[in-house]
Amino acid sequence: MSEEKSVQKFQETTMEVVLKKVTEFRECGGLHLPADYSVENAMRGAWLVLQDLKDKSNMPVLQTCSRESIANALLDMATQGLSVAKKQGAFVQYGNKITFQREYFGNIALAKRYSGMKDVHGNIIYKDDVFKYGVNAETGRKYIIQHTQEVSNIDFTKIVGAYALVMMEDGSTFLEVMSWPQIQQSWKQGSTKGESPAHKNFPDQMAIKTVVNRALKILISSSNDAVLMENIETNRPIEAVKEEIKQGANSGKVIDIPVEDEEIQTPEVVEEPVVESTVKPGKGKDLKKEEPKEPGF
Amino acid sequence: MTLMVLGSESKGNCYLLESDSGVLIIEAGIRLSEVKKALNYDLSRVVGCLVTHQHGDHFKYAGDYAKAGINIYASAETLAKSETIKHRGIKIESERPFTVARHTVVPFNVAHNVPTLGFLIKHPEMGKLLFVTDSAFINNKFNGLNHVCIEANYDDPLLMNDRAIGKHMSIDTCMDFLRFTDMSQVRNIVLLHLSSGNSNASDFTSKVKKISRFATVHVADRGLKINLNLNPF
């Protein structure tokens, strides 16, 4: 019981510290988070995951891992604008340290957010498929010439490769192709060496993940943070903006209240027209002389 | 007449003008529950809600307000962004005066990155109140103002490259406006949208105080309540 309580308390304080840090960074302009990202939700979600996370000896990681590493992992997640609850990444334990590792869905989320990617599709190439691809001699980009597949071709023992086709918002495409030995080689880099139940039972799904991740890697790592700056349309030179302010400020017509307003007694305005408006002499010379239009529905 | 600030930041904006003729809400960026709380759970006195523009921190909860029977006064462009306001939406246009209860309101265009209105509001109790937020500058001129609610968002040298430029008002532009405007009858100046990260509230306040010696300068902090009566006694 006391153990539970201490975990609980630990959670609250660490959580507060990290959220406070994030707020501090944001307030002093040291951190830009995506506008559509709720850092509070992501943090709470992450805590739910962390609470259930146990290490190899079945101890809760909240007890065995250092508080600093937990705070850093959370901060890492937040600065990337990702959510563990959405499986966009995972907390991985190394010794007494927790780190945040971005995963497949996180890669897709980041590529969509930052690099102008519209969509990405991965497919498996089986032995009896007709698959031809070429390389554009001008751009060096690969493209699919043909891919036809029979349902009877689908056989996990006959995978010859996989590809990922990335569609960008500007209409261009980007193809990444990997052969089966390449895919298996990349699996050997992982902790399970490609021997996990997922790899064994669903090699097609895992192969697609692998090739999609590879395709997105270059998009994400080479992206800029324009999205965070949120000023795509105001990317004008500051001098131009200043000039516009100088020209525009305090140079327009006078706005004033119609003179008769004192007599207007309209408790329910919606239906009733305002008493005809005239304008004080010498003021509001451009105000329309016509009856003020009652706002319509 | 009192002005109550329920929120004046990029998280949500909402102001209440409360007088004998009811409560006029300006901006719908704060949850309806907060508005209810501020009004002691009595929405019957609300006469309407003016909205400057479509951004979430000003317009997000307009649909909820409308559902509660509050008329939303906003430009056609702004109303088009909501599907829940329906018949409670009342289209207003720049420089077309209208009345809400005993308030006479003249909307006018200001300079933001989406169509945005400022408001000149007159009520017998408070005189003329100017309300401008989310605007890089104010093009129009005004006479005989009694209260000025104006945005002072960032300090020029502090952030030359920031996204606020061209969309929000710098303290310098704000002060230029106040210098240019007849301040002889202004009693209150309320600085809106003082984003805590961008600007130094006390520094701004003292700058503005220097320009207008007869007016009281307030920073629109959440919960601020000020008396706008022409006769303060």
Short mmCIF file of N, CA and C in Angstrom, two decimals, chain A residues 23 26-29 32 228-231 233-234 236 238-239 241-242 244-258 261-262 264-270 272 274 277 280 282-284 286-288 290-297, chain B residues 11 47 71 73 87-93 95-102 104-108 111 113 120-124 128 136-144 154 156 160-163 165-168 173 176-177 180-181 196-198:
data_model
loop_
_atom_site.label_atom_id
_atom_site.label_comp_id
_atom_site.label_asym_id
_atom_site.label_seq_id
_atom_site.Cartn_x
_atom_site.Cartn_y
_atom_site.Cartn_z
N THR A 23 5.76 24.45 -19.68
CA THR A 23 5.10 25.75 -19.66
C THR A 23 6.13 26.87 -19.64
N ARG A 26 7.73 27.29 -22.94
CA ARG A 26 6.82 27.90 -23.90
C ARG A 26 6.69 29.39 -23.63
N GLU A 27 6.60 29.73 -22.36
CA GLU A 27 6.38 31.13 -22.03
C GLU A 27 7.57 32.00 -22.39
N CYS A 28 8.76 31.47 -22.20
CA CYS A 28 9.91 32.31 -22.54
C CYS A 28 10.30 32.12 -24.00
N GLY A 29 9.44 31.47 -24.75
CA GLY A 29 9.68 31.36 -26.18
C GLY A 29 10.71 30.31 -26.52
N HIS A 32 8.42 25.57 -29.05
CA HIS A 32 7.22 25.70 -29.88
C HIS A 32 6.60 24.32 -30.03
N LEU A 228 5.65 24.74 -37.13
CA LEU A 228 5.60 25.26 -35.78
C LEU A 228 5.60 26.78 -35.77
N MET A 229 6.18 27.35 -36.81
CA MET A 229 6.26 28.81 -36.85
C MET A 229 4.91 29.42 -37.21
N GLU A 230 4.07 28.64 -37.83
CA GLU A 230 2.67 29.01 -38.07
C GLU A 230 2.50 30.29 -38.88
N ASN A 231 3.57 30.77 -39.48
CA ASN A 231 3.39 32.05 -40.17
C ASN A 231 3.61 31.89 -41.66
N GLU A 233 1.63 32.31 -44.09
CA GLU A 233 1.12 33.38 -44.94
C GLU A 233 1.70 34.74 -44.58
N THR A 234 2.29 34.83 -43.39
CA THR A 234 2.87 36.13 -43.05
C THR A 234 4.38 36.10 -43.16
N ARG A 236 6.28 37.49 -44.75
CA ARG A 236 6.73 38.67 -45.49
C ARG A 236 7.92 39.27 -44.76
N ILE A 238 9.99 41.69 -42.65
CA ILE A 238 9.52 42.52 -41.56
C ILE A 238 9.41 43.98 -41.97
N GLU A 239 10.34 44.40 -42.82
CA GLU A 239 10.31 45.80 -43.26
C GLU A 239 9.00 46.11 -43.98
N VAL A 241 6.13 44.61 -43.57
CA VAL A 241 5.05 44.65 -42.58
C VAL A 241 5.06 45.99 -41.85
N LYS A 242 6.27 46.42 -41.49
CA LYS A 242 6.38 47.68 -40.77
C LYS A 242 5.89 48.84 -41.61
N GLU A 244 3.72 48.64 -43.95
CA GLU A 244 2.26 48.53 -44.04
C GLU A 244 1.60 49.13 -42.80
N ILE A 245 2.19 48.85 -41.64
CA ILE A 245 1.64 49.40 -40.40
C ILE A 245 1.75 50.92 -40.42
N LYS A 246 2.91 51.41 -40.88
CA LYS A 246 3.14 52.84 -40.91
C LYS A 246 2.12 53.53 -41.82
N GLN A 247 1.90 52.90 -42.98
CA GLN A 247 0.96 53.48 -43.94
C GLN A 247 -0.48 53.38 -43.44
N GLY A 248 -0.78 52.22 -42.85
CA GLY A 248 -2.18 51.94 -42.55
C GLY A 248 -2.68 52.55 -41.25
N ALA A 249 -1.79 52.68 -40.27
CA ALA A 249 -2.25 53.06 -38.94
C ALA A 249 -2.78 54.49 -38.90
N ASN A 250 -3.91 54.64 -38.24
CA ASN A 250 -4.48 55.97 -37.96
C ASN A 250 -4.66 56.85 -39.19
N SER A 251 -4.88 56.25 -40.33
CA SER A 251 -4.99 57.06 -41.54
C SER A 251 -6.38 56.96 -42.15
N GLY A 252 -7.24 56.15 -41.58
CA GLY A 252 -8.55 55.92 -42.19
C GLY A 252 -9.59 56.93 -41.75
N LYS A 253 -10.83 56.61 -42.08
CA LYS A 253 -11.90 57.54 -41.76
C LYS A 253 -12.28 57.46 -40.29
N VAL A 254 -13.03 58.48 -39.86
CA VAL A 254 -13.48 58.51 -38.47
C VAL A 254 -14.68 57.59 -38.31
N ILE A 255 -14.66 56.81 -37.28
CA ILE A 255 -15.81 55.95 -36.96
C ILE A 255 -16.49 56.57 -35.75
N ASP A 256 -17.80 56.75 -35.83
CA ASP A 256 -18.48 57.30 -34.66
C ASP A 256 -19.88 56.73 -34.53
N ILE A 257 -20.46 56.95 -33.39
CA ILE A 257 -21.80 56.44 -33.10
C ILE A 257 -22.82 57.37 -33.76
N PRO A 258 -23.85 56.81 -34.40
CA PRO A 258 -24.88 57.67 -34.97
C PRO A 258 -25.50 58.55 -33.87
N ASP A 261 -28.47 57.79 -31.25
CA ASP A 261 -28.45 56.57 -30.46
C ASP A 261 -29.04 56.78 -29.07
N GLU A 262 -28.99 58.01 -28.60
CA GLU A 262 -29.53 58.28 -27.28
C GLU A 262 -31.01 57.90 -27.19
N ILE A 264 -32.51 55.65 -28.98
CA ILE A 264 -32.83 54.28 -29.32
C ILE A 264 -33.15 53.50 -28.06
N GLN A 265 -34.29 52.95 -28.02
CA GLN A 265 -34.66 52.11 -26.88
C GLN A 265 -35.11 50.78 -27.43
N THR A 266 -34.22 49.94 -27.70
CA THR A 266 -34.61 48.67 -28.29
C THR A 266 -34.11 47.53 -27.42
N PRO A 267 -34.99 47.10 -26.51
CA PRO A 267 -34.56 46.02 -25.65
C PRO A 267 -34.27 44.74 -26.44
N GLU A 268 -35.12 44.44 -27.41
CA GLU A 268 -34.86 43.26 -28.24
C GLU A 268 -34.53 43.75 -29.63
N VAL A 269 -33.27 43.69 -29.97
CA VAL A 269 -32.81 44.36 -31.18
C VAL A 269 -32.99 43.59 -32.45
N VAL A 270 -33.07 42.33 -32.29
CA VAL A 270 -32.86 41.48 -33.45
C VAL A 270 -33.77 41.81 -34.61
N GLU A 272 -35.79 44.65 -34.82
CA GLU A 272 -36.13 46.04 -35.06
C GLU A 272 -35.02 46.84 -35.71
N VAL A 274 -32.75 50.02 -36.48
CA VAL A 274 -32.27 51.12 -35.67
C VAL A 274 -32.85 52.41 -36.25
N SER A 277 -29.95 56.67 -39.16
CA SER A 277 -28.71 57.25 -38.64
C SER A 277 -28.29 58.45 -39.44
N LYS A 280 -22.80 63.10 -37.03
CA LYS A 280 -22.42 64.40 -36.52
C LYS A 280 -21.66 65.17 -37.58
N GLY A 282 -19.00 67.02 -39.48
CA GLY A 282 -17.56 67.08 -39.33
C GLY A 282 -16.95 65.78 -38.84
N LYS A 283 -17.78 64.84 -38.53
CA LYS A 283 -17.23 63.56 -38.08
C LYS A 283 -17.78 62.47 -38.98
N GLY A 284 -17.05 61.40 -39.05
CA GLY A 284 -17.54 60.21 -39.73
C GLY A 284 -18.09 60.54 -41.10
N ASP A 286 -17.61 59.60 -43.87
CA ASP A 286 -17.83 58.53 -44.82
C ASP A 286 -18.87 57.51 -44.38
N LEU A 287 -19.38 57.73 -43.22
CA LEU A 287 -20.39 56.76 -42.78
C LEU A 287 -21.57 56.78 -43.73
N LYS A 288 -22.10 55.65 -43.99
CA LYS A 288 -23.22 55.55 -44.91
C LYS A 288 -24.41 56.31 -44.34
N GLU A 290 -27.41 55.85 -45.39
CA GLU A 290 -28.63 55.06 -45.39
C GLU A 290 -28.91 54.51 -43.99
N GLU A 291 -30.09 53.97 -43.91
CA GLU A 291 -30.48 53.42 -42.62
C GLU A 291 -29.50 52.31 -42.23
N PRO A 292 -29.07 52.34 -41.01
CA PRO A 292 -28.14 51.29 -40.61
C PRO A 292 -28.79 49.93 -40.81
N LYS A 293 -28.09 49.11 -41.47
CA LYS A 293 -28.68 47.82 -41.79
C LYS A 293 -28.76 46.98 -40.53
N GLU A 294 -29.94 46.53 -40.27
CA GLU A 294 -30.07 45.65 -39.11
C GLU A 294 -29.43 44.32 -39.49
N PRO A 295 -28.60 43.83 -38.62
CA PRO A 295 -27.95 42.58 -38.96
C PRO A 295 -28.97 41.51 -39.32
N GLY A 296 -28.78 40.85 -40.41
CA GLY A 296 -29.73 39.84 -40.85
C GLY A 296 -29.34 38.48 -40.33
N PHE A 297 -30.15 37.54 -40.56
CA PHE A 297 -29.81 36.20 -40.10
C PHE A 297 -28.90 35.51 -41.10
N LYS B 11 -5.17 31.52 -25.07
CA LYS B 11 -5.90 30.33 -24.65
C LYS B 11 -7.40 30.55 -24.73
N VAL B 47 -27.63 39.79 -23.26
CA VAL B 47 -28.37 40.35 -24.39
C VAL B 47 -27.75 39.95 -25.72
N ASN B 71 -27.61 35.31 -28.81
CA ASN B 71 -27.36 35.70 -30.19
C ASN B 71 -25.89 36.04 -30.39
N TYR B 73 -23.24 37.93 -32.62
CA TYR B 73 -23.06 38.99 -33.61
C TYR B 73 -21.65 38.89 -34.18
N HIS B 87 -29.54 29.75 -36.40
CA HIS B 87 -30.33 30.98 -36.46
C HIS B 87 -29.92 32.00 -35.40
N ARG B 88 -29.07 31.60 -34.46
CA ARG B 88 -28.63 32.56 -33.45
C ARG B 88 -27.53 33.48 -34.00
N GLY B 89 -27.04 33.18 -35.20
CA GLY B 89 -25.99 34.00 -35.79
C GLY B 89 -26.57 35.24 -36.44
N ILE B 90 -26.03 36.38 -36.10
CA ILE B 90 -26.51 37.62 -36.68
C ILE B 90 -25.35 38.29 -37.40
N LYS B 91 -25.52 38.42 -38.71
CA LYS B 91 -24.42 38.95 -39.51
C LYS B 91 -24.28 40.45 -39.29
N ILE B 92 -23.06 40.87 -39.03
CA ILE B 92 -22.81 42.30 -38.93
C ILE B 92 -21.73 42.67 -39.95
N GLU B 93 -21.71 43.93 -40.30
CA GLU B 93 -20.77 44.38 -41.32
C GLU B 93 -20.03 45.59 -40.83
N GLU B 95 -18.79 49.09 -40.35
CA GLU B 95 -19.37 50.43 -40.48
C GLU B 95 -20.89 50.43 -40.66
N ARG B 96 -21.54 49.35 -40.26
CA ARG B 96 -23.00 49.33 -40.22
C ARG B 96 -23.42 49.27 -38.76
N PRO B 97 -23.84 50.39 -38.19
CA PRO B 97 -24.18 50.39 -36.76
C PRO B 97 -25.41 49.52 -36.48
N PHE B 98 -25.46 48.97 -35.30
CA PHE B 98 -26.63 48.22 -34.84
C PHE B 98 -26.73 48.38 -33.34
N THR B 99 -27.87 47.95 -32.79
CA THR B 99 -28.01 48.06 -31.34
C THR B 99 -28.26 46.69 -30.72
N VAL B 100 -27.76 46.52 -29.55
CA VAL B 100 -28.03 45.34 -28.73
C VAL B 100 -28.46 45.89 -27.38
N ALA B 101 -29.71 45.65 -27.04
CA ALA B 101 -30.28 46.31 -25.86
C ALA B 101 -29.98 47.81 -25.98
N ARG B 102 -29.39 48.41 -24.96
CA ARG B 102 -29.13 49.85 -25.08
C ARG B 102 -27.72 50.16 -25.57
N THR B 104 -25.20 50.74 -28.48
CA THR B 104 -25.08 50.97 -29.92
C THR B 104 -23.67 50.53 -30.31
N VAL B 105 -23.61 49.69 -31.34
CA VAL B 105 -22.31 49.13 -31.71
C VAL B 105 -21.99 49.49 -33.15
N VAL B 106 -20.79 50.00 -33.38
CA VAL B 106 -20.32 50.21 -34.75
C VAL B 106 -19.11 49.31 -34.98
N PRO B 107 -19.26 48.28 -35.81
CA PRO B 107 -18.11 47.44 -36.11
C PRO B 107 -17.24 48.11 -37.18
N PHE B 108 -15.96 47.82 -37.18
CA PHE B 108 -15.09 48.32 -38.24
C PHE B 108 -13.98 47.31 -38.48
N ALA B 111 -6.82 44.91 -38.94
CA ALA B 111 -5.83 44.18 -39.75
C ALA B 111 -5.31 42.94 -39.05
N ASN B 113 -4.91 38.35 -39.87
CA ASN B 113 -4.73 37.51 -41.05
C ASN B 113 -6.02 36.84 -41.51
N LEU B 120 -16.82 49.77 -31.74
CA LEU B 120 -17.01 50.99 -30.98
C LEU B 120 -18.39 50.84 -30.34
N ILE B 121 -18.43 50.82 -29.02
CA ILE B 121 -19.68 50.52 -28.32
C ILE B 121 -20.07 51.72 -27.47
N LYS B 122 -21.32 52.14 -27.58
CA LYS B 122 -21.78 53.23 -26.73
C LYS B 122 -22.95 52.78 -25.88
N HIS B 123 -22.90 53.15 -24.64
CA HIS B 123 -24.00 52.86 -23.72
C HIS B 123 -24.16 54.08 -22.83
N PRO B 124 -25.42 54.48 -22.53
CA PRO B 124 -25.61 55.68 -21.74
C PRO B 124 -24.81 55.68 -20.43
N LYS B 128 -18.48 56.01 -24.59
CA LYS B 128 -17.94 55.27 -25.74
C LYS B 128 -16.78 54.39 -25.34
N ALA B 136 -2.90 44.19 -36.37
CA ALA B 136 -1.53 44.73 -36.44
C ALA B 136 -1.53 46.23 -36.20
N PHE B 137 -2.62 46.88 -36.64
CA PHE B 137 -2.73 48.32 -36.43
C PHE B 137 -4.20 48.71 -36.56
N ILE B 138 -4.52 49.97 -36.23
CA ILE B 138 -5.89 50.46 -36.38
C ILE B 138 -5.88 51.53 -37.45
N ASN B 139 -6.67 51.31 -38.47
CA ASN B 139 -6.71 52.24 -39.59
C ASN B 139 -7.60 53.44 -39.28
N ASN B 140 -8.73 53.20 -38.61
CA ASN B 140 -9.72 54.26 -38.41
C ASN B 140 -9.34 55.21 -37.27
N LYS B 141 -10.08 56.33 -37.25
CA LYS B 141 -9.87 57.31 -36.17
C LYS B 141 -11.15 57.38 -35.35
N PHE B 142 -11.00 57.85 -34.12
CA PHE B 142 -12.16 57.88 -33.23
C PHE B 142 -12.16 59.18 -32.42
N ASN B 143 -13.35 59.63 -32.09
CA ASN B 143 -13.47 60.87 -31.32
C ASN B 143 -14.15 60.61 -29.98
N GLY B 144 -13.74 61.37 -28.99
CA GLY B 144 -14.45 61.40 -27.72
C GLY B 144 -14.59 60.05 -27.04
N TYR B 154 3.20 42.62 -28.30
CA TYR B 154 4.63 42.33 -28.25
C TYR B 154 5.43 43.61 -28.35
N ASP B 156 8.59 45.42 -29.93
CA ASP B 156 9.33 45.27 -31.19
C ASP B 156 10.73 44.66 -31.06
N MET B 160 11.83 40.27 -33.28
CA MET B 160 11.70 40.80 -34.62
C MET B 160 11.09 39.78 -35.56
N ASN B 161 11.35 38.52 -35.29
CA ASN B 161 10.98 37.52 -36.29
C ASN B 161 9.71 36.76 -35.94
N ASP B 162 9.05 37.23 -34.93
CA ASP B 162 7.98 36.39 -34.41
C ASP B 162 6.74 36.39 -35.30
N ARG B 163 5.93 35.39 -35.07
CA ARG B 163 4.72 35.24 -35.87
C ARG B 163 3.70 36.32 -35.56
N ILE B 165 4.11 39.46 -35.64
CA ILE B 165 4.22 40.63 -36.52
C ILE B 165 3.25 40.50 -37.69
N GLY B 166 2.54 41.57 -37.95
CA GLY B 166 1.60 41.56 -39.07
C GLY B 166 0.23 41.04 -38.68
N LYS B 167 0.11 40.48 -37.47
CA LYS B 167 -1.18 39.95 -37.05
C LYS B 167 -1.62 40.56 -35.72
N HIS B 168 -0.65 40.91 -34.91
CA HIS B 168 -0.96 41.45 -33.60
C HIS B 168 -0.31 42.82 -33.44
N THR B 173 3.02 50.38 -31.83
CA THR B 173 1.87 50.73 -32.65
C THR B 173 0.70 51.15 -31.76
N ASP B 176 1.39 54.60 -30.54
CA ASP B 176 1.16 55.55 -31.61
C ASP B 176 -0.32 55.86 -31.75
N PHE B 177 -1.12 54.81 -31.67
CA PHE B 177 -2.57 55.01 -31.77
C PHE B 177 -3.07 55.91 -30.65
N PHE B 180 -2.15 59.47 -31.12
CA PHE B 180 -2.86 60.06 -32.22
C PHE B 180 -4.32 60.39 -31.85
N THR B 181 -4.84 59.64 -30.88
CA THR B 181 -6.26 59.74 -30.56
C THR B 181 -6.48 60.75 -29.43
N SER B 196 1.94 36.59 -21.93
CA SER B 196 2.96 36.67 -20.89
C SER B 196 4.34 36.35 -21.43
N GLY B 197 4.39 35.47 -22.47
CA GLY B 197 5.70 35.14 -23.02
C GLY B 197 6.30 36.27 -23.82
N ASN B 198 5.43 37.04 -24.49
CA ASN B 198 5.93 38.03 -25.43
C ASN B 198 6.19 39.38 -24.82
#
